[in-house]
Amino acid sequence: MARQATRRSPRRSATRVTLTGAALQRGTSTVRRSRGKGWLRGYFKGHFQALFLSLGRVSRNPLSSLMTIAVIGIALALPTGLHVVLKNVQGVSAGWEDAVQISLFLKQGIEVVEARRIVEKISAMTSIEAVVHVTPQQALGEFRQYSGFADALEVLDENPLPNVLLVRPTKEASEPLLVEPLLHELRNLPSVEMAQLDMEWLKRLYAIIAIGERGVLVLAVLLALAVLLIVGNTIRLAIQNRRDEIEVQKLIGATDAFIQRPFLYSGLWQGVLGAVMAWLLVTLSLWLLHGPVQQLSLLYNSNFSLGSLESVGVLVVLVAGGLLGLLGAWLAVGRHLRDIEPT
Amino acid sequence: MIHFENVGKRYAEGGEALSGINLQLDAGEMAFLTGHSGAGKSTMLKLIGLIERASYGQVIINGKNFSKLGRRHIPYVRRDIGIIFQNHQLLNDRTVFDNVALPLVIAGQPHRDIQRRVHASLDKVGLLDKERMLPSSLSGGEQQRVGIARAVVNKPPLLVADEPTGNLDPALSAEIMNLFAEFNQVGVTVLIASHDIDLISRMGKRVLVLDKGRLIDGAGEQGEVRQ
């Protein structure tokens, strides 16, 4: 090689090659091997091109792309929808959450004044956060207002309702182990007719919700795997369909990164569009449920209304969809692109 | 530019496609590679295009020793070698323009340059008016010229062609060969595999003759010394 160089300085003449045409003369030097300063710009430009090239491919096969996107959408919509349902159930019960409350029904015939003294006594206990005194008068008023038996109550000579003390223990005393002895203590007070702690069912409800959450998580993981496989398989087929093209590109000096970029981006597109589809499906389902739920909550005299997917949730679904699509494509590309070499 | 040192290629199926090849082709030279079918012409071009690797010996192209080249570097080496294939290897779902532009797109050239250089390249092979057509709608000779335009568009110092006139009539073949000679005149090193002996002899260039995997003529000074 050294000898060759001294003889004719080949590198010089070779790199100065200009194809005879006048037009080519104009487009001479500078552009060969742009791996210097413009490298980063070229890098982003390459990605930009691939981003739109892949979107073009997705849109050129609308039917098959739509099918893939729909499958991904349904797979993502299931855990998302269940998540929204759970969130709503939690929303309904959220008001009760820290309300471990003991209702003390005082004995019949205890005067309001005496009841006040008992309130003070109980309030002084260290494990008690607050005590609300509901006098028979107040209780009757509430009953009249909400029960719809106002007319019937007019018939009564005297107020049959007892003094009720709503006792709220402190946070520490609300622990199941501590609340039981407290309940026992209060129940044994001489003026107390009945003490009621009816939070058991709430605990059970929370336990059920916790199971539901875990279930949704497991389902989400399984369906995420499904999305990976769907995207991976779609990309694998796309690679096989473009086998010739990939060979030609390799022959004229395309790097693996260049060849795989459009495939990675089409995985990304499929994932993101699938996530959009999932969001639409969930929104549509909630919209369909909205009317009946409204009716039910009216029957319960509640102003509860079905909450939709919050914006953070939408973002999470979109990002998750995109990442899953990208990962699925990456796995497929890693496995299948290397096998294709020109022969 | 092309330097082979005791190069051989064995295939797993048995049989040695090339054995003990010594060859020196200087920059700016133009040479033909000829021989019967199965003499090893294609194998030799595949070694130059890094499509296959030599079983033994050194292949040094454009100062790069291929036996020491990692997989990662192959694409960059290929960009310096314009290869013209017998079966054109064009993408039939893209226009002539896009096919010719592909090497520039791969190299990440700016859009403006791509347009100008593709046009210059197509102008050179006389297909400027067909840039919007698909390769499949062109004749065999035209497709071959698209392949040539693509091979030269990024101005590689070395052009390698495998039977570029394989399926063309004599007049078209001569036209294509003259095109290669023109590239050679501006300094491009050209190596063309062909078995069209008449045409080759009329060109009056160096001729390398392969027979049963051995270079029996035209090896150049170095090779001759060894033999």
Coordinates of C-alpha atoms in Angstrom, one line a residue, chain A:
Chain A
M1 CA 0.0 0.0 0.0
A2 CA 2.8 2.4 0.9
R3 CA 4.4 1.8 -2.4
Q4 CA 1.2 2.4 -4.2
A5 CA 0.8 5.7 -2.4
T6 CA 4.2 7.0 -3.5
R7 CA 3.5 6.1 -7.0
R8 CA 0.3 7.8 -7.8
S9 CA -1.1 9.3 -4.6
P10 CA -4.3 7.4 -4.9
R11 CA -6.1 8.7 -1.9
R12 CA -5.9 12.2 -3.3
S13 CA -7.2 11.4 -6.7
A14 CA -9.8 9.1 -5.4
T15 CA -11.4 11.4 -2.9
R16 CA -11.4 14.3 -5.3
V17 CA -13.5 12.3 -7.7
T18 CA -16.1 14.4 -9.5
L19 CA -18.3 12.8 -11.9
T20 CA -17.8 14.7 -15.1
G21 CA -21.3 16.2 -15.4
A22 CA -21.3 19.9 -14.7
A23 CA -24.1 19.6 -12.2
L24 CA -22.0 17.3 -10.1
Q25 CA -19.2 19.7 -10.0
R26 CA -21.4 22.1 -8.1
G27 CA -22.2 19.5 -5.4
T28 CA -18.6 18.7 -4.6
S29 CA -16.6 18.2 -1.4
T30 CA -17.9 19.0 2.1
V31 CA -20.6 16.4 2.4
R32 CA -18.7 13.2 2.5
R33 CA -18.5 11.6 5.9
S34 CA -20.5 13.9 8.0
R35 CA -19.3 12.3 11.3
G36 CA -17.8 15.4 12.7
K37 CA -19.6 18.3 14.3
G38 CA -22.8 17.8 12.5
W39 CA -23.0 14.3 13.9
L40 CA -25.5 15.1 16.6
R41 CA -27.7 17.0 14.1
G42 CA -27.5 14.1 11.7
Y43 CA -28.4 11.8 14.5
F44 CA -31.6 13.7 15.3
K45 CA -32.4 14.2 11.7
G46 CA -32.1 10.4 11.2
H47 CA -34.5 9.8 14.0
F48 CA -36.9 12.5 12.7
Q49 CA -36.9 10.9 9.3
A50 CA -37.5 7.4 10.7
L51 CA -40.3 8.8 12.9
F52 CA -42.3 10.0 9.9
L53 CA -41.2 7.1 7.6
S54 CA -42.7 4.7 10.2
L55 CA -45.8 6.7 10.6
G56 CA -46.2 6.7 6.8
R57 CA -45.9 2.9 6.8
V58 CA -48.5 2.6 9.6
S59 CA -50.9 4.8 7.5
R60 CA -50.2 3.0 4.3
N61 CA -51.6 -0.2 5.7
P62 CA -54.6 1.3 7.5
L63 CA -56.6 -2.0 8.0
S64 CA -53.9 -4.2 9.4
S65 CA -52.4 -1.3 11.4
L66 CA -55.9 -0.6 12.8
M67 CA -56.3 -4.2 13.8
T68 CA -53.1 -4.3 15.7
I69 CA -53.8 -1.0 17.3
A70 CA -57.3 -2.2 18.3
V71 CA -55.9 -5.3 19.9
I72 CA -53.4 -3.3 21.8
G73 CA -56.1 -0.8 22.7
I74 CA -58.4 -3.5 24.2
A75 CA -55.5 -5.1 26.1
L76 CA -54.6 -1.8 27.6
A77 CA -58.2 -0.7 28.2
L78 CA -59.0 -3.7 30.4
P79 CA -56.6 -2.9 33.3
T80 CA -57.2 0.9 32.8
G81 CA -60.9 0.5 33.0
L82 CA -60.7 -1.7 36.1
H83 CA -58.4 0.8 37.7
V84 CA -61.0 3.6 37.1
V85 CA -63.7 1.4 38.6
L86 CA -61.6 0.7 41.7
K87 CA -60.8 4.4 42.0
N88 CA -64.5 5.2 42.0
V89 CA -65.2 2.5 44.7
Q90 CA -62.5 4.0 46.8
G91 CA -63.9 7.5 46.1
V92 CA -67.3 6.4 47.4
S93 CA -65.9 5.0 50.6
A94 CA -63.1 7.6 51.1
G95 CA -65.3 9.7 53.4
W96 CA -65.6 6.8 55.8
E97 CA -62.0 6.0 55.9
D98 CA -60.8 7.7 59.0
A99 CA -64.1 7.6 60.7
V100 CA -63.7 4.8 63.1
Q101 CA -66.6 5.9 65.2
I102 CA -68.4 4.4 68.2
S103 CA -72.0 5.2 68.6
L104 CA -73.0 5.3 72.3
F105 CA -76.8 5.2 72.9
L106 CA -77.5 6.5 76.4
K107 CA -80.2 5.0 78.5
Q108 CA -83.7 6.2 78.1
G109 CA -84.6 9.0 80.5
I110 CA -81.2 10.5 80.9
E111 CA -81.5 14.3 80.7
V112 CA -79.5 16.4 78.2
V113 CA -77.7 18.1 81.1
E114 CA -76.5 14.8 82.4
A115 CA -75.5 13.6 79.0
R116 CA -73.3 16.7 78.7
R117 CA -71.5 15.7 81.8
I118 CA -70.9 12.3 80.4
V119 CA -69.6 13.9 77.2
E120 CA -67.1 15.9 79.2
K121 CA -66.0 12.8 81.1
I122 CA -65.4 10.8 77.9
S123 CA -63.7 13.7 76.1
A124 CA -61.2 13.8 78.9
M125 CA -60.1 10.2 78.1
T126 CA -56.7 10.1 76.4
S127 CA -57.7 7.8 73.6
I128 CA -60.6 10.0 72.5
E129 CA -60.3 12.5 69.8
A130 CA -63.7 14.0 69.8
V131 CA -67.2 13.4 71.0
V132 CA -70.3 14.7 69.3
H133 CA -73.5 14.9 71.3
V134 CA -76.7 14.4 69.4
T135 CA -79.6 15.4 71.6
P136 CA -83.0 13.6 71.2
Q137 CA -84.3 16.9 69.8
Q138 CA -81.6 17.0 67.1
A139 CA -82.0 13.4 66.3
L140 CA -85.7 13.9 65.9
G141 CA -85.2 16.8 63.6
E142 CA -82.8 14.8 61.4
F143 CA -85.2 11.9 61.4
R144 CA -88.0 14.1 60.4
Q145 CA -86.0 15.6 57.6
Y146 CA -84.6 12.5 56.0
S147 CA -86.9 9.7 56.7
G148 CA -90.0 11.0 55.1
F149 CA -92.1 10.0 58.2
A150 CA -92.6 13.5 59.3
D151 CA -96.3 13.1 59.5
A152 CA -96.1 10.0 61.4
L153 CA -93.9 11.6 64.0
E154 CA -96.6 14.2 64.7
V155 CA -98.7 11.5 66.3
L156 CA -96.1 10.7 69.0
D157 CA -96.6 12.4 72.4
E158 CA -93.0 12.4 73.4
N159 CA -89.6 12.0 71.7
P160 CA -88.7 8.3 71.8
L161 CA -85.1 8.9 70.8
P162 CA -82.3 8.7 73.3
N163 CA -79.2 10.9 73.6
V164 CA -76.5 9.6 71.3
L165 CA -72.8 10.3 71.7
L166 CA -70.7 9.8 68.6
V167 CA -67.3 9.0 69.9
R168 CA -64.2 9.3 67.6
P169 CA -61.1 7.7 69.0
T170 CA -57.7 9.1 68.2
K171 CA -55.8 7.7 65.3
E172 CA -53.7 5.4 67.4
A173 CA -56.6 4.2 69.4
S174 CA -58.4 3.3 66.2
E175 CA -56.2 0.3 65.6
P176 CA -58.3 -2.8 65.6
L177 CA -56.4 -4.2 68.7
L178 CA -56.9 -1.0 70.8
V179 CA -60.4 -0.1 69.7
E180 CA -61.9 -3.3 71.1
P181 CA -60.9 -2.7 74.7
L182 CA -62.1 0.9 74.3
L183 CA -65.4 -0.3 73.0
H184 CA -65.7 -2.6 76.0
E185 CA -64.9 0.2 78.5
L186 CA -67.4 2.5 77.0
R187 CA -70.1 -0.2 76.9
N188 CA -69.7 -0.7 80.6
L189 CA -70.3 2.9 81.5
P190 CA -73.4 2.9 83.8
S191 CA -75.4 5.3 81.7
V192 CA -74.8 3.6 78.4
E193 CA -77.5 1.4 77.0
M194 CA -75.6 0.2 73.9
A195 CA -72.3 0.8 72.2
Q196 CA -71.8 0.1 68.6
L197 CA -68.7 -0.1 66.5
D198 CA -69.9 -0.9 63.0
M199 CA -66.6 -0.5 61.0
E200 CA -66.1 -4.2 60.5
W201 CA -67.8 -4.3 57.2
L202 CA -65.7 -1.3 56.0
K203 CA -62.5 -3.2 56.8
R204 CA -63.8 -6.1 54.8
L205 CA -64.6 -3.7 52.0
Y206 CA -61.1 -2.4 52.1
A207 CA -59.6 -5.8 52.1
I208 CA -61.7 -6.6 49.0
I209 CA -60.6 -3.5 47.3
A210 CA -57.0 -4.4 48.1
I211 CA -57.5 -7.7 46.5
G212 CA -59.1 -6.0 43.5
E213 CA -56.1 -3.7 43.2
R214 CA -53.7 -6.6 43.3
G215 CA -55.8 -8.3 40.7
V216 CA -55.7 -5.3 38.4
L217 CA -51.9 -5.2 38.8
V218 CA -51.6 -8.9 37.9
L219 CA -53.9 -8.4 34.9
A220 CA -52.0 -5.3 33.9
V221 CA -48.7 -7.2 33.9
L222 CA -50.1 -10.1 31.9
L223 CA -51.7 -7.8 29.3
A224 CA -48.5 -5.7 29.1
L225 CA -46.8 -9.0 28.2
A226 CA -49.5 -9.6 25.6
V227 CA -48.9 -6.2 24.1
L228 CA -45.2 -6.9 23.9
L229 CA -45.9 -10.1 22.1
I230 CA -48.4 -8.5 19.7
V231 CA -46.0 -5.7 18.8
G232 CA -43.1 -8.0 18.6
N233 CA -44.9 -10.3 16.2
T234 CA -46.1 -7.4 14.0
I235 CA -42.6 -6.1 13.8
R236 CA -41.2 -9.5 13.0
L237 CA -43.7 -9.9 10.1
A238 CA -42.8 -6.4 8.9
I239 CA -39.1 -7.3 9.0
Q240 CA -39.7 -10.4 7.0
N241 CA -41.8 -8.5 4.5
R242 CA -39.0 -6.0 4.0
R243 CA -36.2 -8.6 3.8
D244 CA -35.1 -7.6 0.4
E245 CA -35.1 -3.9 1.2
I246 CA -33.1 -4.6 4.4
E247 CA -30.5 -6.6 2.3
V248 CA -30.2 -3.8 -0.2
Q249 CA -29.8 -1.2 2.5
K250 CA -27.1 -3.2 4.1
L251 CA -25.3 -3.6 0.8
I252 CA -25.0 0.1 0.3
G253 CA -23.7 0.8 3.8
A254 CA -26.7 1.2 6.1
T255 CA -25.8 0.6 9.7
D256 CA -28.0 -1.6 11.9
A257 CA -29.1 1.5 13.8
F258 CA -30.3 3.1 10.5
I259 CA -32.2 -0.1 9.5
Q260 CA -33.9 -0.7 12.8
R261 CA -35.0 2.8 13.5
P262 CA -38.2 2.8 11.4
F263 CA -39.2 -0.6 13.0
L264 CA -38.6 0.8 16.5
Y265 CA -40.7 3.8 15.7
S266 CA -43.5 1.8 14.2
G267 CA -43.5 -0.2 17.4
L268 CA -43.7 3.1 19.3
W269 CA -46.5 4.4 17.1
Q270 CA -48.5 1.2 17.5
G271 CA -48.1 1.4 21.3
V272 CA -49.1 5.0 21.5
L273 CA -52.0 4.7 19.2
G274 CA -53.1 1.6 21.0
A275 CA -53.0 3.6 24.2
V276 CA -55.1 6.3 22.6
M277 CA -57.5 3.6 21.6
A278 CA -57.6 2.3 25.1
W279 CA -58.3 5.8 26.5
L280 CA -61.2 6.2 24.0
L281 CA -62.6 2.7 24.9
V282 CA -62.5 3.5 28.6
T283 CA -64.0 7.0 28.1
L284 CA -66.7 5.5 25.9
S285 CA -67.5 2.8 28.5
L286 CA -67.7 5.3 31.3
W287 CA -69.9 7.5 29.2
L288 CA -72.2 4.5 28.7
L289 CA -72.2 3.8 32.5
H290 CA -72.7 7.4 33.4
G291 CA -76.5 7.4 33.1
P292 CA -77.3 4.3 35.1
V293 CA -74.8 5.2 37.8
Q294 CA -76.4 8.6 38.1
Q295 CA -79.8 7.0 38.6
L296 CA -78.5 4.6 41.2
S297 CA -76.8 7.3 43.2
L298 CA -79.9 9.4 43.1
L299 CA -81.8 6.5 44.7
Y300 CA -79.2 6.5 47.5
N301 CA -79.7 10.2 47.9
S302 CA -76.0 10.7 47.0
N303 CA -74.5 13.3 44.8
F304 CA -71.8 10.7 43.7
S305 CA -70.9 10.9 40.0
L306 CA -68.7 8.5 38.1
G307 CA -65.2 9.8 37.9
S308 CA -63.3 9.4 34.6
L309 CA -59.6 8.7 34.0
E310 CA -57.6 11.6 35.5
S311 CA -55.1 13.3 33.3
V312 CA -52.2 11.7 35.1
G313 CA -53.8 8.4 34.3
V314 CA -54.1 9.2 30.6
L315 CA -50.4 10.2 30.6
V316 CA -49.4 6.9 32.3
V317 CA -51.4 4.9 29.8
L318 CA -49.9 6.7 26.8
V319 CA -46.3 6.4 28.2
A320 CA -46.9 2.8 29.1
G321 CA -48.3 2.0 25.6
G322 CA -45.4 3.8 23.9
L323 CA -42.8 2.0 26.0
L324 CA -44.4 -1.4 25.6
G325 CA -44.5 -0.8 21.8
L326 CA -40.9 0.3 21.7
L327 CA -39.7 -2.6 23.8
G328 CA -41.7 -5.2 21.8
A329 CA -40.2 -3.8 18.6
W330 CA -36.8 -3.7 20.1
L331 CA -37.0 -7.4 21.1
A332 CA -38.2 -8.4 17.6
V333 CA -35.5 -6.2 15.9
G334 CA -32.8 -7.6 18.1
R335 CA -33.8 -11.1 17.2
H336 CA -34.5 -10.9 13.5
L337 CA -32.5 -8.1 12.0
R338 CA -29.1 -9.6 12.4
D339 CA -30.2 -12.8 10.6
I340 CA -30.7 -10.9 7.4
E341 CA -27.4 -10.5 5.6
P342 CA -26.9 -10.0 1.9
T343 CA -25.6 -13.0 0.0

